[in-house]
XYZ file of N, CA and C in Angstrom:
753
model
N 6.691 0.871 18.041
C 6.397 2.277 17.749
C 5.429 2.354 16.572
N 4.404 3.192 16.711
C 3.422 3.329 15.636
C 3.907 4.318 14.582
N 3.864 3.879 13.335
C 4.206 4.763 12.223
C 3.014 5.646 11.865
N 1.819 5.050 11.883
C 0.586 5.775 11.541
C -0.436 5.544 12.655
N -1.091 6.612 13.069
C -2.153 6.520 14.068
C -3.409 7.183 13.509
N -4.482 6.426 13.441
C -5.769 6.919 12.914
C -6.748 6.977 14.079
N -7.431 8.119 14.216
C -8.346 8.285 15.358
C -9.692 8.821 14.896
N -10.708 8.017 15.114
C -12.114 8.387 14.860
C -12.298 9.004 13.459
N -11.778 8.309 12.455
C -11.843 8.792 11.077
C -13.185 8.459 10.443
N -13.848 9.485 9.921
C -15.112 9.330 9.202
C -14.969 9.978 7.836
N -15.559 9.349 6.816
C -15.446 9.862 5.452
C -16.751 9.628 4.705
N -17.313 10.698 4.126
C -18.552 10.607 3.354
C -18.346 11.254 1.993
N -18.746 10.536 0.928
C -18.650 11.074 -0.428
C -19.903 11.875 -0.787
N -19.815 12.600 -1.889
C -20.904 13.507 -2.270
C -22.195 12.785 -2.622
N -22.109 11.504 -2.987
C -23.330 10.763 -3.303
C -24.024 10.237 -2.043
N -23.484 10.617 -0.892
C -24.083 10.200 0.367
C -23.491 8.944 0.959
N -22.565 8.295 0.223
C -21.950 7.065 0.720
C -21.055 7.366 1.912
N -21.373 6.750 3.043
C -20.543 6.887 4.234
C -19.498 5.780 4.190
N -18.337 6.101 3.631
C -17.339 5.086 3.337
C -16.585 4.609 4.571
N -16.326 5.524 5.505
C -15.604 5.178 6.730
C -16.372 5.704 7.930
N -16.512 4.852 8.945
C -17.280 5.233 10.127
C -16.451 5.035 11.390
N -15.966 6.112 11.920
C -15.331 6.102 13.240
C -14.191 5.082 13.324
N -13.259 5.171 12.371
C -12.144 4.219 12.298
C -10.981 4.687 13.171
N -10.520 3.833 14.062
C -9.322 4.101 14.865
C -8.381 2.904 14.736
N -7.149 3.173 14.335
C -6.162 2.112 14.103
C -4.769 2.611 14.466
N -3.932 1.690 14.884
C -2.520 1.978 15.086
C -1.708 1.032 14.211
N -0.895 1.614 13.328
C -0.121 0.831 12.367
C 1.358 0.929 12.742
N 1.941 -0.172 13.238
C 3.340 -0.134 13.684
C 4.310 -0.044 12.509
N 5.479 0.479 12.792
C 6.537 0.532 11.786
C 7.071 -0.868 11.503
N 7.540 -1.048 10.257
C 8.218 -2.286 9.839
C 7.389 -3.542 10.065
N 6.109 -3.419 9.731
C 5.197 -4.556 9.759
C 4.382 -4.539 8.465
N 3.806 -5.694 8.123
C 2.822 -5.723 7.040
C 1.452 -5.688 7.703
N 0.788 -4.562 7.555
C -0.536 -4.360 8.141
C -1.558 -4.572 7.025
N -2.392 -5.597 7.166
C -3.350 -5.972 6.126
C -4.744 -5.504 6.515
N -5.433 -4.871 5.569
C -6.824 -4.457 5.746
C -7.655 -5.306 4.795
N -8.507 -6.194 5.342
C -9.245 -7.112 4.484
C -10.735 -7.054 4.785
N -11.515 -7.602 3.848
C -12.967 -7.603 3.986
C -13.612 -7.588 2.613
N -14.941 -7.706 2.548
C -15.631 -7.745 1.260
C -15.588 -6.403 0.543
N -15.910 -6.432 -0.753
C -15.943 -5.205 -1.551
C -16.938 -4.222 -0.953
N -16.604 -2.944 -1.072
C -17.493 -1.915 -0.565
C -17.373 -1.665 0.923
N -16.346 -2.251 1.534
C -16.188 -2.120 2.984
C -15.442 -0.880 3.429
N -14.829 -0.141 2.471
C -14.093 1.071 2.810
C -12.587 0.901 2.827
N -12.110 -0.275 2.422
C -10.671 -0.552 2.497
C -9.864 0.416 1.633
N -10.259 0.568 0.367
C -9.510 1.443 -0.535
C -9.623 2.903 -0.117
N -10.797 3.296 0.376
C -10.962 4.671 0.861
C -10.011 4.952 2.014
N -9.878 3.996 2.913
C -8.962 4.164 4.032
C -7.526 4.263 3.542
N -7.166 3.402 2.611
C -5.808 3.407 2.072
C -5.490 4.760 1.434
N -6.432 5.270 0.623
C -6.193 6.543 -0.068
C -6.144 7.725 0.895
N -6.762 7.587 2.044
C -6.718 8.663 3.031
C -5.316 8.812 3.616
N -4.560 7.727 3.648
C -3.273 7.734 4.325
C -2.216 8.571 3.606
N -2.390 8.850 2.308
C -1.504 9.831 1.667
C -2.302 10.927 0.958
N -3.515 11.099 1.434
C -4.410 12.192 1.008
C -4.779 12.154 -0.471
N -4.813 10.962 -1.053
C -5.332 10.854 -2.412
C -6.829 11.160 -2.445
N -7.499 11.032 -1.300
C -8.920 11.393 -1.255
C -9.142 12.892 -1.404
N -8.059 13.678 -1.327
C -8.185 15.114 -1.632
C -8.685 15.306 -3.058
N -8.390 14.308 -3.912
C -8.748 14.405 -5.328
C -10.130 13.826 -5.603
N -10.781 13.275 -4.573
C -12.102 12.668 -4.729
C -13.181 13.649 -4.256
N -14.431 13.290 -4.535
C -15.564 14.161 -4.207
C -16.027 13.853 -2.780
N -15.254 14.321 -1.823
C -15.547 14.087 -0.410
C -16.271 15.303 0.161
N -17.389 15.079 0.845
C -18.142 16.196 1.425
C -17.947 16.295 2.938
N -17.466 15.217 3.548
C -17.267 15.259 5.003
C -16.129 14.337 5.394
N -15.189 14.881 6.147
C -14.135 14.066 6.723
C -13.845 14.566 8.123
N -13.900 13.671 9.072
C -13.599 14.005 10.458
C -12.578 13.022 11.005
N -11.912 13.423 12.061
C -10.917 12.559 12.678
C -9.511 12.979 12.297
N -8.549 12.209 12.740
C -7.146 12.533 12.482
C -6.390 11.325 11.942
N -5.398 11.629 11.119
C -4.424 10.632 10.657
C -3.051 11.225 10.929
N -2.268 10.543 11.761
C -0.948 11.050 12.109
C 0.135 10.131 11.556
N 1.105 10.742 10.913
C 2.302 10.049 10.445
C 3.451 10.518 11.310
N 4.066 9.596 12.021
C 5.124 9.969 12.972
C 4.646 11.078 13.917
N 3.432 10.902 14.415
C 2.826 11.801 15.410
C 2.441 13.175 14.864
N 2.525 13.377 13.555
C 2.158 14.666 12.966
C 0.899 14.504 12.121
N -0.091 15.354 12.366
C -1.383 15.272 11.692
C -1.232 15.672 10.224
N -1.490 14.724 9.321
C -1.283 15.000 7.895
C -2.357 15.916 7.312
N -3.423 16.190 8.072
C -4.484 17.060 7.562
C -4.398 18.486 8.100
N -3.369 18.771 8.865
C -3.217 20.165 9.294
C -2.864 21.018 8.079
N -3.345 22.268 8.025
C -3.180 23.107 6.821
C -1.738 23.277 6.367
N -0.802 23.257 7.299
C 0.603 23.512 6.940
C 1.336 22.277 6.432
N 0.667 21.119 6.459
C 1.356 19.891 6.072
C 1.607 19.870 4.567
N 2.817 19.542 4.169
C 3.229 19.519 2.764
C 2.748 18.203 2.119
N 1.719 18.302 1.279
C 1.114 17.107 0.687
C 2.073 16.426 -0.291
N 2.871 17.208 -1.002
C 3.834 16.624 -1.944
C 4.858 15.788 -1.193
N 5.342 16.312 -0.089
C 6.282 15.555 0.729
C 5.629 14.318 1.321
N 4.345 14.456 1.701
C 3.612 13.305 2.237
C 3.596 12.171 1.224
N 3.317 12.494 -0.034
C 3.195 11.446 -1.047
C 4.543 10.876 -1.451
N 5.624 11.565 -1.112
C 6.947 10.958 -1.267
C 7.227 10.002 -0.115
N 6.750 10.356 1.067
C 6.955 9.499 2.234
C 6.031 8.284 2.208
N 4.813 8.493 1.692
C 3.798 7.438 1.698
C 3.414 7.137 0.251
N 4.027 6.102 -0.323
C 3.843 5.773 -1.737
C 2.660 4.830 -1.911
N 2.062 4.867 -3.104
C 0.878 4.049 -3.389
C 1.115 3.219 -4.643
N 0.785 1.930 -4.561
C 0.836 1.033 -5.716
C -0.567 0.469 -5.905
N -1.108 0.648 -7.113
C -2.500 0.285 -7.376
C -2.614 -1.127 -7.942
N -3.863 -1.588 -8.032
C -4.128 -2.948 -8.510
C -3.644 -3.143 -9.945
N -3.908 -2.158 -10.778
C -3.520 -2.271 -12.187
C -2.215 -1.531 -12.422
N -1.180 -2.236 -12.866
C 0.093 -1.548 -13.092
C -0.009 -0.544 -14.232
N 0.453 0.651 -13.987
C 0.451 1.701 -15.010
C 1.895 2.152 -15.201
N 2.532 1.654 -16.252
C 3.911 2.053 -16.535
C 3.908 3.241 -17.478
N 4.937 4.052 -17.373
C 5.071 5.201 -18.265
C 5.518 4.716 -19.645
N 5.142 5.432 -20.718
C 5.551 5.022 -22.076
C 7.015 5.366 -22.343
N 7.870 4.829 -21.480
C 9.301 5.090 -21.522
C 10.032 3.772 -21.334
N 11.350 3.831 -21.280
C 12.125 2.620 -21.034
C 11.983 2.195 -19.575
N 12.436 0.980 -19.292
C 12.419 0.488 -17.910
C 13.221 1.436 -17.024
N 14.407 1.809 -17.483
C 15.271 2.708 -16.716
C 14.578 4.056 -16.480
N 13.994 4.624 -17.531
C 13.375 5.950 -17.416
C 12.139 5.930 -16.526
N 11.457 4.784 -16.441
C 10.337 4.676 -15.514
C 10.802 4.898 -14.081
N 12.017 4.465 -13.800
C 12.538 4.568 -12.442
C 13.203 5.908 -12.157
N 13.770 6.540 -13.173
C 14.478 7.802 -12.950
C 13.593 9.023 -13.138
N 12.431 8.841 -13.767
C 11.573 9.989 -14.071
C 11.190 10.759 -12.801
N 10.677 10.035 -11.805
C 10.246 10.700 -10.572
C 11.391 11.380 -9.855
N 12.564 10.752 -9.886
C 13.741 11.356 -9.258
C 14.143 12.633 -9.971
N 14.073 12.610 -11.301
C 14.422 13.806 -12.068
C 13.461 14.946 -11.770
N 12.184 14.616 -11.680
C 11.179 15.638 -11.332
C 11.475 16.213 -9.950
N 11.998 15.378 -9.059
C 12.331 15.828 -7.699
C 13.657 16.593 -7.653
N 14.284 16.764 -8.820
C 15.513 17.553 -8.886
C 16.786 16.761 -8.719
N 16.694 15.420 -8.784
C 17.874 14.564 -8.638
C 18.365 14.190 -10.038
N 19.541 14.687 -10.414
C 20.030 14.470 -11.781
C 21.438 13.899 -11.844
N 22.023 13.601 -10.689
C 23.362 13.024 -10.672
C 23.317 11.619 -11.277
N 24.064 11.368 -12.366
C 23.975 10.072 -13.055
C 24.272 8.874 -12.158
N 25.287 8.998 -11.307
C 25.641 7.868 -10.437
C 24.511 7.577 -9.447
N 23.915 8.636 -8.913
C 22.824 8.438 -7.964
C 21.613 7.817 -8.650
N 21.342 8.264 -9.871
C 20.208 7.714 -10.615
C 20.415 6.236 -10.920
N 21.613 5.891 -11.379
C 21.889 4.491 -11.698
C 21.837 3.624 -10.443
N 22.326 4.165 -9.339
C 22.268 3.432 -8.084
C 20.839 3.188 -7.646
N 19.983 4.195 -7.852
C 18.568 4.060 -7.478
C 17.867 3.035 -8.359
N 18.227 2.993 -9.642
C 17.632 2.021 -10.563
C 17.933 0.606 -10.085
N 19.219 0.321 -9.846
C 19.598 -1.027 -9.435
C 19.009 -1.381 -8.071
N 19.133 -0.477 -7.114
C 18.659 -0.747 -5.757
C 17.160 -1.022 -5.708
N 16.384 -0.198 -6.404
C 14.926 -0.360 -6.355
C 14.480 -1.622 -7.078
N 15.153 -1.969 -8.164
C 14.804 -3.200 -8.878
C 15.170 -4.447 -8.070
N 16.269 -4.390 -7.351
C 16.646 -5.513 -6.485
C 15.601 -5.686 -5.390
N 15.195 -4.585 -4.762
C 14.208 -4.651 -3.683
C 12.864 -5.181 -4.175
N 12.537 -4.883 -5.430
C 11.268 -5.343 -5.993
C 11.386 -6.709 -6.661
N 12.527 -7.372 -6.487
C 12.777 -8.712 -7.039
C 12.625 -8.750 -8.551
N 13.137 -7.711 -9.214
C 13.016 -7.638 -10.671
C 14.372 -7.479 -11.360
N 15.406 -7.175 -10.623
C 16.705 -6.854 -11.201
C 17.240 -7.960 -12.109
N 17.234 -9.192 -11.633
C 17.815 -10.282 -12.409
C 17.082 -10.498 -13.733
N 15.813 -10.144 -13.782
C 15.012 -10.365 -14.987
C 15.184 -9.258 -16.027
N 15.611 -8.064 -15.602
C 15.634 -6.934 -16.551
C 16.984 -6.228 -16.629
N 17.989 -6.661 -15.878
C 19.238 -5.894 -15.798
C 19.940 -5.741 -17.145
N 19.678 -6.654 -18.076
C 20.332 -6.577 -19.389
C 19.473 -5.887 -20.447
N 18.319 -5.375 -20.048
C 17.452 -4.704 -21.038
C 16.760 -3.484 -20.429
N 17.520 -2.720 -19.675
C 16.960 -1.554 -19.001
C 16.480 -0.474 -19.970
N 17.006 -0.502 -21.209
C 16.594 0.505 -22.174
C 15.456 0.032 -23.076
N 14.931 -1.169 -22.803
C 13.750 -1.655 -23.528
C 12.497 -0.946 -23.016
N 11.448 -0.871 -23.852
C 10.205 -0.242 -23.398
C 9.600 -1.009 -22.217
N 9.140 -0.279 -21.228
C 8.539 -0.917 -20.047
C 7.264 -1.663 -20.405
N 6.575 -1.209 -21.459
C 5.310 -1.854 -21.837
C 5.535 -3.269 -22.380
N 6.796 -3.611 -22.708
C 7.090 -4.946 -23.211
C 7.186 -5.981 -22.088
N 7.201 -5.526 -20.834
C 7.264 -6.444 -19.703
C 5.931 -7.157 -19.523
N 5.983 -8.309 -18.883
C 4.748 -9.026 -18.559
C 3.982 -8.263 -17.478
N 2.732 -8.674 -17.252
C 1.920 -7.995 -16.249
C 2.547 -8.047 -14.864
N 3.072 -9.226 -14.505
C 3.717 -9.363 -13.203
C 4.972 -8.520 -13.088
N 5.724 -8.440 -14.171
C 6.925 -7.612 -14.166
C 6.570 -6.129 -14.107
N 5.524 -5.738 -14.816
C 5.097 -4.344 -14.759
C 4.661 -3.961 -13.349
N 3.978 -4.878 -12.652
C 3.556 -4.567 -11.287
C 4.767 -4.381 -10.378
N 5.768 -5.242 -10.540
C 6.979 -5.099 -9.736
C 7.771 -3.852 -10.123
N 7.673 -3.448 -11.399
C 8.307 -2.195 -11.823
C 7.623 -1.000 -11.141
N 6.301 -1.045 -11.040
C 5.583 0.028 -10.343
C 5.994 0.087 -8.876
N 6.194 -1.081 -8.277
C 6.670 -1.121 -6.896
C 8.081 -0.533 -6.819
N 8.944 -0.916 -7.753
C 10.311 -0.381 -7.781
C 10.302 1.131 -7.990
N 9.406 1.618 -8.830
C 9.312 3.063 -9.086
C 8.972 3.820 -7.805
N 8.092 3.235 -6.991
C 7.774 3.853 -5.707
C 8.981 3.815 -4.774
N 9.697 2.685 -4.766
C 10.849 2.533 -3.877
C 11.999 3.462 -4.251
N 12.104 3.807 -5.535
C 13.187 4.680 -5.986
C 13.133 6.047 -5.308
N 11.953 6.473 -4.914
C 11.787 7.768 -4.252
C 12.027 7.692 -2.746
N 12.426 6.520 -2.276
C 12.781 6.297 -0.875
C 11.657 6.695 0.085
N 10.484 6.075 -0.057
C 9.387 6.367 0.859
C 9.646 5.717 2.214
N 8.757 5.989 3.156
C 8.813 5.345 4.464
C 7.679 4.335 4.624
N 6.588 4.584 3.889
C 5.401 3.730 3.944
C 5.009 3.358 2.521
N 4.618 2.102 2.313
C 4.133 1.661 1.001
C 2.696 1.189 1.165
N 1.783 1.797 0.406
C 0.379 1.398 0.382
C 0.153 0.561 -0.865
N -0.471 -0.603 -0.715
C -0.713 -1.483 -1.854
C -2.180 -1.873 -1.888
N -2.853 -1.509 -2.991
C -4.281 -1.789 -3.138
C -4.471 -2.947 -4.116
N -4.626 -4.156 -3.575
C -4.785 -5.379 -4.364
C -3.725 -5.471 -5.474
N -2.448 -5.403 -5.118
C -1.399 -5.321 -6.134
C -1.202 -6.583 -6.954
N -1.784 -7.700 -6.536
C -1.593 -8.941 -7.294
C -2.908 -9.485 -7.844
N -3.954 -8.671 -7.864
C -5.278 -9.179 -8.249
C -5.327 -9.698 -9.685
N -4.465 -9.155 -10.567
C -4.490 -9.595 -11.956
C -3.310 -10.459 -12.341
N -2.575 -10.953 -11.358
C -1.344 -11.677 -11.645
C -1.509 -13.182 -11.493
N -0.636 -13.921 -12.180
C -0.622 -15.383 -12.068
C 0.016 -15.767 -10.738
N -0.145 -17.022 -10.306
C 0.375 -17.434 -8.992
C 1.877 -17.241 -8.820
N 2.666 -17.452 -9.881
C 4.115 -17.295 -9.757
C 4.476 -15.835 -9.507
N 3.872 -14.932 -10.289
C 4.135 -13.503 -10.100
C 3.636 -13.035 -8.741
N 2.476 -13.551 -8.329
C 1.941 -13.206 -7.009
C 2.915 -13.617 -5.919
N 3.468 -14.815 -6.037
C 4.424 -15.300 -5.057
C 5.664 -14.420 -4.974
N 6.136 -13.930 -6.113
C 7.326 -13.071 -6.125
C 7.049 -11.738 -5.436
N 5.864 -11.173 -5.691
C 5.509 -9.918 -5.028
C 5.411 -10.129 -3.519
N 4.771 -11.213 -3.105
C 4.611 -11.484 -1.673
C 5.965 -11.712 -1.000
N 6.876 -12.402 -1.685
C 8.218 -12.597 -1.135
C 8.934 -11.264 -0.986
N 8.754 -10.389 -1.963
C 9.377 -9.063 -1.898
C 8.887 -8.295 -0.676
N 7.594 -8.383 -0.392
C 7.032 -7.648 0.740
C 7.655 -8.093 2.057
N 7.913 -9.388 2.187
C 8.500 -9.882 3.425
C 9.905 -9.319 3.630
N 10.630 -9.093 2.550
C 11.948 -8.469 2.657
C 11.826 -6.965 2.889
N 10.872 -6.341 2.203
C 10.743 -4.880 2.264
C 10.334 -4.380 3.639
N 9.600 -5.186 4.396
C 9.131 -4.703 5.698
C 10.289 -4.453 6.671
N 11.473 -4.969 6.360
C 12.637 -4.681 7.199
C 12.975 -3.188 7.163
N 12.654 -2.540 6.040
C 13.010 -1.125 5.863
C 11.809 -0.200 5.721
N 10.619 -0.771 5.497
C 9.444 0.049 5.233
C 8.264 -0.435 6.073
N 7.298 0.452 6.245
C 6.000 0.076 6.804
C 5.080 -0.204 5.627
N 4.419 -1.343 5.617
C 3.595 -1.752 4.479
C 2.147 -1.892 4.917
N 1.261 -1.228 4.179
C -0.178 -1.365 4.409
C -0.769 -1.967 3.142
N -1.347 -3.158 3.270
C -1.788 -3.937 2.112
C -3.278 -4.233 2.172
N -3.977 -3.937 1.083
C -5.328 -4.459 0.866
C -5.166 -5.655 -0.064
N -5.361 -6.888 0.422
C -5.126 -8.082 -0.382
C -6.312 -8.385 -1.291
N -6.086 -9.275 -2.256
C -7.193 -9.622 -3.152
C -7.969 -10.844 -2.665
N -7.516 -11.469 -1.579
C -8.224 -12.631 -1.050
C -7.901 -12.812 0.421
N -8.754 -13.568 1.111
C -8.487 -13.906 2.511
C -7.205 -14.722 2.613
N -6.978 -15.598 1.638
C -5.790 -16.443 1.671
C -4.518 -15.594 1.616
N -4.522 -14.585 0.754
C -3.350 -13.709 0.681
C -3.191 -12.915 1.977
N -4.298 -12.480 2.549
C -4.238 -11.773 3.832
C -3.554 -12.625 4.882
N -3.948 -13.893 4.967
C -3.379 -14.797 5.973
C -1.909 -15.087 5.702
N -1.528 -15.165 4.417
C -0.132 -15.465 4.071
C 0.805 -14.307 4.402
N 0.345 -13.091 4.226
C 1.254 -11.943 4.244
C 1.239 -11.140 5.535
N 0.139 -11.153 6.273
C -0.057 -10.198 7.362
C 0.786 -10.491 8.595
N 1.286 -9.424 9.211
C 1.752 -9.475 10.591
C 0.592 -9.100 11.512
N -0.130 -8.062 11.112
C -1.321 -7.604 11.820
C -2.413 -7.422 10.780
N -3.647 -7.734 11.127
C -4.742 -7.618 10.166
C -5.937 -6.921 10.796
N -6.646 -6.164 9.961
C -7.865 -5.479 10.375
C -8.989 -5.882 9.430
N -10.121 -6.305 9.993
C -11.268 -6.697 9.184
C -12.264 -5.550 9.142
N -12.627 -5.139 7.903
C -13.578 -4.049 7.713
C -14.836 -4.549 7.023
N -15.969 -4.012 7.440
C -17.252 -4.405 6.881
C -18.159 -3.190 6.830
N -18.604 -2.828 5.622
C -19.535 -1.723 5.422
C -19.076 -0.437 6.105
N -17.795 -0.124 5.932
C -17.255 1.124 6.454
C -16.867 1.104 7.903
N -17.060 -0.026 8.588
C -16.735 -0.115 10.003
C -15.546 -1.052 10.227
N -14.756 -0.744 11.235
C -13.687 -1.632 11.657
C -14.263 -2.641 12.637
N -14.270 -3.905 12.244
C -14.871 -4.948 13.085
C -13.891 -5.407 14.154
N -12.663 -5.754 13.734
C -11.652 -6.130 14.723
C -10.260 -6.083 14.106
N -9.286 -5.951 14.989
C -7.873 -5.926 14.608
C -7.110 -6.840 15.552
N -6.141 -7.582 14.991
C -5.347 -8.449 15.860
C -4.119 -8.939 15.104
N -3.229 -9.591 15.824
C -2.121 -10.268 15.189
C -2.668 -11.308 14.218
N -1.977 -11.506 13.124
C -2.486 -12.387 12.066
C -2.748 -13.799 12.566
N -1.846 -14.320 13.382
C -2.008 -15.702 13.814
C -3.248 -15.885 14.687
N -3.754 -14.787 15.239
C -4.964 -14.864 16.058
C -6.225 -14.583 15.252
N -6.197 -13.541 14.441
C -7.430 -13.144 13.755
C -7.861 -14.188 12.721
N -6.906 -14.919 12.144
C -7.275 -15.904 11.123
C -7.534 -17.302 11.692
N -7.187 -17.506 12.950
C -7.445 -18.816 13.563
C -8.473 -18.747 14.681
N -8.560 -17.591 15.340
C -9.488 -17.462 16.462
C -10.071 -16.052 16.523
N -10.815 -15.649 15.472
C -11.385 -14.297 15.480
C -12.359 -14.106 16.634
N -12.423 -12.871 17.136
C -13.264 -12.585 18.294
C -14.683 -12.197 17.911
N -14.879 -11.787 16.665
C -16.199 -11.362 16.209
C -16.761 -12.398 15.231
N -18.022 -12.744 15.397
C -18.638 -13.760 14.544
C -18.612 -13.356 13.074
N -18.741 -12.052 12.805
C -18.729 -11.589 11.411
C -17.377 -11.855 10.758
N -16.314 -11.675 11.516
C -14.977 -11.970 10.995
C -14.858 -13.454 10.675
N -15.308 -14.278 11.587
C -15.233 -15.728 11.384
C -16.050 -16.158 10.177
N -17.245 -15.594 10.033
C -18.098 -15.941 8.895
C -17.431 -15.562 7.579
N -16.776 -14.410 7.541
C -16.124 -13.968 6.301
C -14.911 -14.860 5.987
N -14.096 -15.114 6.988
C -12.914 -15.945 6.783
C -13.282 -17.337 6.308
N -14.392 -17.864 6.810
C -14.849 -19.202 6.440
C -15.693 -19.215 5.176
N -15.833 -18.061 4.524
C -16.499 -17.997 3.227
C -18.018 -18.003 3.274
N -18.601 -17.619 4.404
C -20.060 -17.636 4.500
C -20.697 -16.427 3.825
N -19.890 -15.387 3.563
C -20.372 -14.254 2.773
C -19.172 -13.552 2.185
N -19.442 -12.608 1.262
C -18.371 -11.806 0.672
C -17.822 -12.387 -0.600
């Protein structure tokens, strides 16, 4: 079953950049769907379209449809706030709130009107376990979040998104600034999380794409070149451009 269906999506920014050209994709539920390719290919623009963060950008033209559970997220009546609770985003650079570790996780819930102490504490523990951070911070939840390492802060940002119980997690190069050990922990977390969530990942390298993907899509200069199961696209790509990129001939 497809969680997200994209049909003939085009996106142009005010500077004339045609970021997305006629993109059609089907993203199944409970899979890690990887979008990879060289910089400037439209990967981040596509990711931001999936929870309408591009509403905040200088877009002059957008055509096509994006459906979440068969409902068009761009129809006028669609609740954008609810969309962003269902479809969470984790960026390349971790941005923690200037609060404690615990408060980083409960802040969004409190804003959403959830103030029951037991529910909040349960969400703190559950989200940290899912993000593979609980064992490292369970005894210092009231310490400042900024005191965590970069890898821990990134996993805290992931936990903060999970605390709001989304259905889809968007990740834009979430390990690009992390050491190999922290990167490995995040990747292990994703393999567990896909049991309960749909994950759309823009990786920081072809190697990470191959390690993590169930399904992968290769993008180049705003166009979708090809999509396939990971074991096929990384070993037997159908398009020469995909093969050239995977083999390091450009990008």
